[in-house]
């Protein structure tokens, strides 16, 4: 069976890992059908290894498992949404459940508006395009959080109803500095999804799926991030610059 194949593989490389974890990781982030055979599983592991710049052996090396276990975004690494999934307007509203975080959220949005014609406005009482919430565990969107570590947050691509909404795992050790998980860095990433961006395999990009915060540097958009967001919304023009 598939389970026995992977159990033997884990034994041979002297690594203990729950097979269910591997299956769920590949299913969730690499669109793997759990009914496929071991050859297809190996192909999916190779796909993951190529994405993260690892040797595509298809084997569960220590380096591969270390990447799999990194805290990360909950969206798929291989699902590409294309340039048609975007907001069809330049003024986008958002509503934040936790008001004390408004300054962090505003600065995170500012990074995206600094390179596009987009403008973001906080709504308090009225309906907004994007709702931002902190949830724990199952929160009725078919993507339950898994407690501390693992998936940190997820967002929905632009659209009606839940489209564009951003959810953070409230069980994480969120912080504004080098301790715990830096909320600012994760917010910039998830807001990119809310605007229509997919993941990037560039380790220096904000849209890189694994948590990659360096406390020695302020999170900034990479060339890859700017190029991709401008494909959707265009460049910031002088007459739209908001000083």
PDB file of C-alpha atoms in Angstrom:
ATOM      1  CA  UNK A   1       0.000   0.000   0.000  1.00  0.00           C
ATOM      2  CA  UNK A   2       0.994   3.663  -0.254  1.00  0.00           C
ATOM      3  CA  UNK A   3       1.287   3.881   3.523  1.00  0.00           C
ATOM      4  CA  UNK A   4       3.649   0.927   3.755  1.00  0.00           C
ATOM      5  CA  UNK A   5       5.842   2.312   0.969  1.00  0.00           C
ATOM      6  CA  UNK A   6       6.322   5.592   2.793  1.00  0.00           C
ATOM      7  CA  UNK A   7       6.797   3.924   6.162  1.00  0.00           C
ATOM      8  CA  UNK A   8       9.617   1.821   4.668  1.00  0.00           C
ATOM      9  CA  UNK A   9      11.118   4.899   3.026  1.00  0.00           C
ATOM     10  CA  UNK A  10      11.099   6.810   6.305  1.00  0.00           C
ATOM     11  CA  UNK A  11      12.723   3.838   8.051  1.00  0.00           C
ATOM     12  CA  UNK A  12      15.476   3.558   5.434  1.00  0.00           C
ATOM     13  CA  UNK A  13      16.518   7.184   5.851  1.00  0.00           C
ATOM     14  CA  UNK A  14      16.181   6.949   9.632  1.00  0.00           C
ATOM     15  CA  UNK A  15      13.614   9.717   9.896  1.00  0.00           C
ATOM     16  CA  UNK A  16      10.423   9.523  11.896  1.00  0.00           C
ATOM     17  CA  UNK A  17       7.525  11.393  10.299  1.00  0.00           C
ATOM     18  CA  UNK A  18       3.804  10.721  10.424  1.00  0.00           C
ATOM     19  CA  UNK A  19       2.726   9.458   7.022  1.00  0.00           C
ATOM     20  CA  UNK A  20      -0.541  11.336   7.408  1.00  0.00           C
ATOM     21  CA  UNK A  21       1.433  14.587   7.724  1.00  0.00           C
ATOM     22  CA  UNK A  22       3.185  13.886   4.414  1.00  0.00           C
ATOM     23  CA  UNK A  23      -0.045  13.010   2.647  1.00  0.00           C
ATOM     24  CA  UNK A  24      -1.811  16.096   3.978  1.00  0.00           C
ATOM     25  CA  UNK A  25       1.103  18.353   3.043  1.00  0.00           C
ATOM     26  CA  UNK A  26       1.176  17.111  -0.555  1.00  0.00           C
ATOM     27  CA  UNK A  27      -2.593  17.153  -0.855  1.00  0.00           C
ATOM     28  CA  UNK A  28      -2.972  20.644   0.530  1.00  0.00           C
ATOM     29  CA  UNK A  29      -0.018  22.435  -1.043  1.00  0.00           C
ATOM     30  CA  UNK A  30       0.652  20.372  -4.184  1.00  0.00           C
ATOM     31  CA  UNK A  31      -2.842  19.231  -5.181  1.00  0.00           C
ATOM     32  CA  UNK A  32      -2.012  15.574  -4.621  1.00  0.00           C
ATOM     33  CA  UNK A  33      -4.834  13.046  -4.838  1.00  0.00           C
ATOM     34  CA  UNK A  34      -4.409  10.621  -1.920  1.00  0.00           C
ATOM     35  CA  UNK A  35      -5.580   7.744  -4.121  1.00  0.00           C
ATOM     36  CA  UNK A  36      -2.562   7.943  -6.449  1.00  0.00           C
ATOM     37  CA  UNK A  37       0.257   5.412  -6.352  1.00  0.00           C
ATOM     38  CA  UNK A  38       3.720   5.677  -4.806  1.00  0.00           C
ATOM     39  CA  UNK A  39       5.301   6.760  -8.109  1.00  0.00           C
ATOM     40  CA  UNK A  40       2.953   9.728  -8.241  1.00  0.00           C
ATOM     41  CA  UNK A  41       3.765  10.498  -4.607  1.00  0.00           C
ATOM     42  CA  UNK A  42       7.451  10.582  -5.450  1.00  0.00           C
ATOM     43  CA  UNK A  43       6.707  12.924  -8.356  1.00  0.00           C
ATOM     44  CA  UNK A  44       4.873  15.272  -6.009  1.00  0.00           C
ATOM     45  CA  UNK A  45       7.769  15.243  -3.546  1.00  0.00           C
ATOM     46  CA  UNK A  46      10.090  16.096  -6.447  1.00  0.00           C
ATOM     47  CA  UNK A  47       7.781  18.951  -7.446  1.00  0.00           C
ATOM     48  CA  UNK A  48       7.933  20.315  -3.911  1.00  0.00           C
ATOM     49  CA  UNK A  49      11.727  19.961  -3.839  1.00  0.00           C
ATOM     50  CA  UNK A  50      12.138  21.835  -7.119  1.00  0.00           C
ATOM     51  CA  UNK A  51       9.864  24.597  -5.882  1.00  0.00           C
ATOM     52  CA  UNK A  52      12.015  25.165  -2.799  1.00  0.00           C
ATOM     53  CA  UNK A  53      15.321  24.787  -4.637  1.00  0.00           C
ATOM     54  CA  UNK A  54      16.161  21.371  -3.189  1.00  0.00           C
ATOM     55  CA  UNK A  55      17.694  18.373  -4.946  1.00  0.00           C
ATOM     56  CA  UNK A  56      14.657  16.727  -6.634  1.00  0.00           C
ATOM     57  CA  UNK A  57      15.398  13.184  -5.492  1.00  0.00           C
ATOM     58  CA  UNK A  58      11.815  12.399  -4.526  1.00  0.00           C
ATOM     59  CA  UNK A  59      13.128  11.082  -1.204  1.00  0.00           C
ATOM     60  CA  UNK A  60      12.205  12.415   2.212  1.00  0.00           C
ATOM     61  CA  UNK A  61      15.593  13.825   3.111  1.00  0.00           C
ATOM     62  CA  UNK A  62      16.142  15.729   6.342  1.00  0.00           C
ATOM     63  CA  UNK A  63      16.382  18.966   4.357  1.00  0.00           C
ATOM     64  CA  UNK A  64      13.073  18.240   2.627  1.00  0.00           C
ATOM     65  CA  UNK A  65      11.307  17.498   5.895  1.00  0.00           C
ATOM     66  CA  UNK A  66      12.761  20.621   7.501  1.00  0.00           C
ATOM     67  CA  UNK A  67      11.171  22.739   4.761  1.00  0.00           C
ATOM     68  CA  UNK A  68       7.860  20.887   5.056  1.00  0.00           C
ATOM     69  CA  UNK A  69       7.751  21.594   8.780  1.00  0.00           C
ATOM     70  CA  UNK A  70       8.417  25.326   8.463  1.00  0.00           C
ATOM     71  CA  UNK A  71       5.580  27.673   9.455  1.00  0.00           C
ATOM     72  CA  UNK A  72       3.893  28.851   6.286  1.00  0.00           C
ATOM     73  CA  UNK A  73       0.878  30.226   4.457  1.00  0.00           C
ATOM     74  CA  UNK A  74      -2.105  27.930   4.006  1.00  0.00           C
ATOM     75  CA  UNK A  75      -2.528  28.429   0.247  1.00  0.00           C
ATOM     76  CA  UNK A  76      -1.329  26.025  -2.439  1.00  0.00           C
ATOM     77  CA  UNK A  77       2.121  26.471  -3.981  1.00  0.00           C
ATOM     78  CA  UNK A  78       1.095  25.267  -7.426  1.00  0.00           C
ATOM     79  CA  UNK A  79      -2.325  26.797  -8.010  1.00  0.00           C
ATOM     80  CA  UNK A  80      -1.931  29.700 -10.415  1.00  0.00           C
ATOM     81  CA  UNK A  81      -4.928  32.012 -10.639  1.00  0.00           C
ATOM     82  CA  UNK A  82      -3.918  34.107 -13.655  1.00  0.00           C
ATOM     83  CA  UNK A  83      -4.232  37.820 -14.307  1.00  0.00           C
ATOM     84  CA  UNK A  84      -8.035  37.916 -14.501  1.00  0.00           C
ATOM     85  CA  UNK A  85      -8.536  37.287 -10.772  1.00  0.00           C
ATOM     86  CA  UNK A  86      -8.172  40.777  -9.362  1.00  0.00           C
ATOM     87  CA  UNK A  87     -10.201  43.663  -8.033  1.00  0.00           C
ATOM     88  CA  UNK A  88     -11.835  45.610 -10.847  1.00  0.00           C
ATOM     89  CA  UNK A  89     -11.445  48.891  -8.977  1.00  0.00           C
ATOM     90  CA  UNK A  90      -8.603  50.942  -7.556  1.00  0.00           C
ATOM     91  CA  UNK A  91     -10.148  51.904  -4.200  1.00  0.00           C
ATOM     92  CA  UNK A  92     -10.422  48.891  -1.915  1.00  0.00           C
ATOM     93  CA  UNK A  93     -11.905  48.887   1.575  1.00  0.00           C
ATOM     94  CA  UNK A  94     -11.026  46.604   4.463  1.00  0.00           C
ATOM     95  CA  UNK A  95     -12.385  45.973   7.933  1.00  0.00           C
ATOM     96  CA  UNK A  96     -10.234  44.839  10.842  1.00  0.00           C
ATOM     97  CA  UNK A  97     -11.646  42.866  13.756  1.00  0.00           C
ATOM     98  CA  UNK A  98      -8.814  43.835  16.133  1.00  0.00           C
ATOM     99  CA  UNK A  99      -8.604  47.631  16.191  1.00  0.00           C
ATOM    100  CA  UNK A 100      -5.332  47.768  18.152  1.00  0.00           C
ATOM    101  CA  UNK A 101      -3.520  46.357  15.114  1.00  0.00           C
ATOM    102  CA  UNK A 102      -4.711  49.056  12.725  1.00  0.00           C
ATOM    103  CA  UNK A 103      -1.314  50.774  12.448  1.00  0.00           C
ATOM    104  CA  UNK A 104       0.470  47.531  11.489  1.00  0.00           C
ATOM    105  CA  UNK A 105      -2.220  46.690   8.952  1.00  0.00           C
ATOM    106  CA  UNK A 106      -2.129  50.175   7.428  1.00  0.00           C
ATOM    107  CA  UNK A 107       1.632  49.990   6.899  1.00  0.00           C
ATOM    108  CA  UNK A 108       1.316  46.528   5.341  1.00  0.00           C
ATOM    109  CA  UNK A 109      -1.264  47.803   2.844  1.00  0.00           C
ATOM    110  CA  UNK A 110       0.960  50.805   2.157  1.00  0.00           C
ATOM    111  CA  UNK A 111       3.696  48.595   0.724  1.00  0.00           C
ATOM    112  CA  UNK A 112       1.294  47.459  -1.995  1.00  0.00           C
ATOM    113  CA  UNK A 113      -0.165  50.917  -2.657  1.00  0.00           C
ATOM    114  CA  UNK A 114       3.347  52.383  -2.965  1.00  0.00           C
ATOM    115  CA  UNK A 115       3.896  50.490  -6.228  1.00  0.00           C
ATOM    116  CA  UNK A 116       0.373  50.453  -7.723  1.00  0.00           C
ATOM    117  CA  UNK A 117      -2.533  52.885  -8.243  1.00  0.00           C
ATOM    118  CA  UNK A 118      -4.444  51.080  -5.467  1.00  0.00           C
ATOM    119  CA  UNK A 119      -5.734  52.947  -2.435  1.00  0.00           C
ATOM    120  CA  UNK A 120      -6.898  51.200   0.742  1.00  0.00           C
ATOM    121  CA  UNK A 121      -9.421  52.545   3.223  1.00  0.00           C
ATOM    122  CA  UNK A 122     -10.349  51.192   6.627  1.00  0.00           C
ATOM    123  CA  UNK A 123     -14.080  50.719   7.261  1.00  0.00           C
ATOM    124  CA  UNK A 124     -15.361  50.524  10.810  1.00  0.00           C
ATOM    125  CA  UNK A 125     -19.125  50.123  10.717  1.00  0.00           C
ATOM    126  CA  UNK A 126     -19.922  49.561   7.040  1.00  0.00           C
ATOM    127  CA  UNK A 127     -19.422  46.545   4.782  1.00  0.00           C
ATOM    128  CA  UNK A 128     -15.896  46.243   3.363  1.00  0.00           C
ATOM    129  CA  UNK A 129     -14.349  44.453   0.394  1.00  0.00           C
ATOM    130  CA  UNK A 130     -11.845  42.641   2.630  1.00  0.00           C
ATOM    131  CA  UNK A 131     -12.521  41.399   6.166  1.00  0.00           C
ATOM    132  CA  UNK A 132      -9.531  40.603   8.398  1.00  0.00           C
ATOM    133  CA  UNK A 133     -10.074  38.157  11.268  1.00  0.00           C
ATOM    134  CA  UNK A 134      -8.150  36.112  13.828  1.00  0.00           C
ATOM    135  CA  UNK A 135      -9.512  32.586  14.241  1.00  0.00           C
ATOM    136  CA  UNK A 136      -8.607  29.387  16.069  1.00  0.00           C
ATOM    137  CA  UNK A 137      -9.020  25.870  14.679  1.00  0.00           C
ATOM    138  CA  UNK A 138     -12.077  25.199  12.539  1.00  0.00           C
ATOM    139  CA  UNK A 139     -13.716  28.498  11.569  1.00  0.00           C
ATOM    140  CA  UNK A 140     -16.196  27.335   8.921  1.00  0.00           C
ATOM    141  CA  UNK A 141     -14.265  28.101   5.742  1.00  0.00           C
ATOM    142  CA  UNK A 142     -13.093  24.523   4.955  1.00  0.00           C
ATOM    143  CA  UNK A 143      -9.512  25.466   5.927  1.00  0.00           C
ATOM    144  CA  UNK A 144      -9.165  24.903   9.697  1.00  0.00           C
ATOM    145  CA  UNK A 145      -6.089  26.178  11.475  1.00  0.00           C
ATOM    146  CA  UNK A 146      -3.750  23.696  13.150  1.00  0.00           C
ATOM    147  CA  UNK A 147      -2.597  25.431  16.331  1.00  0.00           C
ATOM    148  CA  UNK A 148       0.834  26.916  16.920  1.00  0.00           C
ATOM    149  CA  UNK A 149       3.237  26.394  14.012  1.00  0.00           C
ATOM    150  CA  UNK A 150       2.219  24.881  10.692  1.00  0.00           C
ATOM    151  CA  UNK A 151      -0.214  27.149   8.854  1.00  0.00           C
ATOM    152  CA  UNK A 152       0.010  30.737  10.103  1.00  0.00           C
ATOM    153  CA  UNK A 153      -2.688  32.359   7.995  1.00  0.00           C
ATOM    154  CA  UNK A 154      -4.564  32.174   4.716  1.00  0.00           C
ATOM    155  CA  UNK A 155      -6.433  34.496   2.410  1.00  0.00           C
ATOM    156  CA  UNK A 156      -8.988  34.277  -0.364  1.00  0.00           C
ATOM    157  CA  UNK A 157      -8.491  35.619  -3.854  1.00  0.00           C
ATOM    158  CA  UNK A 158     -10.511  38.708  -4.896  1.00  0.00           C
ATOM    159  CA  UNK A 159     -14.215  38.114  -5.323  1.00  0.00           C
ATOM    160  CA  UNK A 160     -17.641  38.414  -3.740  1.00  0.00           C
ATOM    161  CA  UNK A 161     -18.587  37.423  -0.187  1.00  0.00           C
ATOM    162  CA  UNK A 162     -15.525  35.736   1.371  1.00  0.00           C
ATOM    163  CA  UNK A 163     -13.352  36.744  -1.592  1.00  0.00           C
ATOM    164  CA  UNK A 164     -10.365  38.830  -0.481  1.00  0.00           C
ATOM    165  CA  UNK A 165     -10.825  38.015   3.209  1.00  0.00           C
ATOM    166  CA  UNK A 166      -7.745  37.329   5.342  1.00  0.00           C
ATOM    167  CA  UNK A 167      -7.637  34.943   8.320  1.00  0.00           C
ATOM    168  CA  UNK A 168      -4.818  34.695  10.865  1.00  0.00           C
ATOM    169  CA  UNK A 169      -4.377  31.783  13.270  1.00  0.00           C
ATOM    170  CA  UNK A 170      -5.011  33.270  16.720  1.00  0.00           C
ATOM    171  CA  UNK A 171      -3.045  30.436  18.366  1.00  0.00           C
ATOM    172  CA  UNK A 172       0.257  31.664  16.928  1.00  0.00           C
ATOM    173  CA  UNK A 173       2.807  33.574  18.989  1.00  0.00           C
ATOM    174  CA  UNK A 174       2.355  36.835  17.083  1.00  0.00           C
ATOM    175  CA  UNK A 175       4.804  39.665  17.629  1.00  0.00           C
ATOM    176  CA  UNK A 176       6.050  42.912  16.119  1.00  0.00           C
ATOM    177  CA  UNK A 177       9.753  42.071  16.363  1.00  0.00           C
ATOM    178  CA  UNK A 178      12.151  39.126  16.097  1.00  0.00           C
ATOM    179  CA  UNK A 179      10.470  37.011  18.780  1.00  0.00           C
ATOM    180  CA  UNK A 180       7.609  34.741  17.796  1.00  0.00           C
ATOM    181  CA  UNK A 181       5.963  35.185  14.386  1.00  0.00           C
ATOM    182  CA  UNK A 182       6.228  38.668  12.909  1.00  0.00           C
ATOM    183  CA  UNK A 183       2.670  39.788  12.162  1.00  0.00           C
ATOM    184  CA  UNK A 184       3.742  42.564   9.804  1.00  0.00           C
ATOM    185  CA  UNK A 185       5.626  40.175   7.489  1.00  0.00           C
ATOM    186  CA  UNK A 186       2.758  37.669   7.382  1.00  0.00           C
ATOM    187  CA  UNK A 187       0.177  40.417   6.813  1.00  0.00           C
ATOM    188  CA  UNK A 188       2.031  41.766   3.767  1.00  0.00           C
ATOM    189  CA  UNK A 189       2.094  38.247   2.313  1.00  0.00           C
ATOM    190  CA  UNK A 190      -1.586  37.516   2.913  1.00  0.00           C
ATOM    191  CA  UNK A 191      -2.631  40.919   1.577  1.00  0.00           C
ATOM    192  CA  UNK A 192      -0.809  39.966  -1.621  1.00  0.00           C
ATOM    193  CA  UNK A 193      -3.140  36.972  -1.947  1.00  0.00           C
ATOM    194  CA  UNK A 194      -6.153  39.162  -1.178  1.00  0.00           C
ATOM    195  CA  UNK A 195      -5.114  41.282  -4.167  1.00  0.00           C
ATOM    196  CA  UNK A 196      -4.794  38.265  -6.482  1.00  0.00           C
ATOM    197  CA  UNK A 197      -1.173  37.096  -6.209  1.00  0.00           C
ATOM    198  CA  UNK A 198      -0.132  33.440  -6.122  1.00  0.00           C
ATOM    199  CA  UNK A 199       2.916  32.100  -4.302  1.00  0.00           C
ATOM    200  CA  UNK A 200       6.448  32.734  -5.547  1.00  0.00           C
ATOM    201  CA  UNK A 201       9.372  30.297  -5.438  1.00  0.00           C
ATOM    202  CA  UNK A 202      11.778  33.225  -4.966  1.00  0.00           C
ATOM    203  CA  UNK A 203      13.063  32.980  -1.343  1.00  0.00           C
ATOM    204  CA  UNK A 204      13.510  36.749  -1.290  1.00  0.00           C
ATOM    205  CA  UNK A 205       9.911  37.476  -2.254  1.00  0.00           C
ATOM    206  CA  UNK A 206       7.189  38.438   0.186  1.00  0.00           C
ATOM    207  CA  UNK A 207       4.998  35.903  -1.639  1.00  0.00           C
ATOM    208  CA  UNK A 208       7.347  33.005  -0.809  1.00  0.00           C
ATOM    209  CA  UNK A 209       5.069  30.457   0.933  1.00  0.00           C
ATOM    210  CA  UNK A 210       7.287  29.536   3.907  1.00  0.00           C
ATOM    211  CA  UNK A 211       7.821  31.972   6.768  1.00  0.00           C
ATOM    212  CA  UNK A 212      11.160  33.561   5.953  1.00  0.00           C
ATOM    213  CA  UNK A 213      11.358  36.631   8.191  1.00  0.00           C
ATOM    214  CA  UNK A 214      14.849  37.983   8.844  1.00  0.00           C
ATOM    215  CA  UNK A 215      14.900  40.179  11.982  1.00  0.00           C
ATOM    216  CA  UNK A 216      17.892  42.076  10.578  1.00  0.00           C
ATOM    217  CA  UNK A 217      15.844  43.484   7.700  1.00  0.00           C
ATOM    218  CA  UNK A 218      12.543  45.325   7.443  1.00  0.00           C
ATOM    219  CA  UNK A 219      10.107  43.329   5.257  1.00  0.00           C
ATOM    220  CA  UNK A 220       9.965  44.810   1.765  1.00  0.00           C
ATOM    221  CA  UNK A 221       8.513  43.848  -1.600  1.00  0.00           C
ATOM    222  CA  UNK A 222      11.009  42.168  -3.908  1.00  0.00           C
ATOM    223  CA  UNK A 223      11.398  42.816  -7.629  1.00  0.00           C
ATOM    224  CA  UNK A 224       9.322  39.667  -8.199  1.00  0.00           C
ATOM    225  CA  UNK A 225       6.515  40.933  -5.937  1.00  0.00           C
ATOM    226  CA  UNK A 226       6.413  44.343  -7.620  1.00  0.00           C
ATOM    227  CA  UNK A 227       6.478  42.868 -11.126  1.00  0.00           C
ATOM    228  CA  UNK A 228       3.585  40.514 -10.389  1.00  0.00           C
ATOM    229  CA  UNK A 229       1.352  43.038  -8.620  1.00  0.00           C
ATOM    230  CA  UNK A 230       1.908  45.558 -11.417  1.00  0.00           C
ATOM    231  CA  UNK A 231       0.840  42.927 -13.952  1.00  0.00           C
ATOM    232  CA  UNK A 232      -2.535  42.987 -12.230  1.00  0.00           C
ATOM    233  CA  UNK A 233      -2.985  46.682 -11.478  1.00  0.00           C
ATOM    234  CA  UNK A 234      -0.353  48.659 -13.350  1.00  0.00           C
ATOM    235  CA  UNK A 235       2.333  50.981 -12.046  1.00  0.00           C
ATOM    236  CA  UNK A 236       1.901  53.886  -9.660  1.00  0.00           C
ATOM    237  CA  UNK A 237       1.437  57.035 -11.739  1.00  0.00           C
ATOM    238  CA  UNK A 238       2.326  60.533 -10.591  1.00  0.00           C
ATOM    239  CA  UNK A 239      -1.277  61.694 -10.636  1.00  0.00           C
ATOM    240  CA  UNK A 240      -2.309  58.800  -8.375  1.00  0.00           C
ATOM    241  CA  UNK A 241       0.537  59.197  -5.892  1.00  0.00           C
ATOM    242  CA  UNK A 242      -0.755  59.678  -2.380  1.00  0.00           C
ATOM    243  CA  UNK A 243       1.917  61.608  -0.504  1.00  0.00           C
TER     244      UNK A 243
END
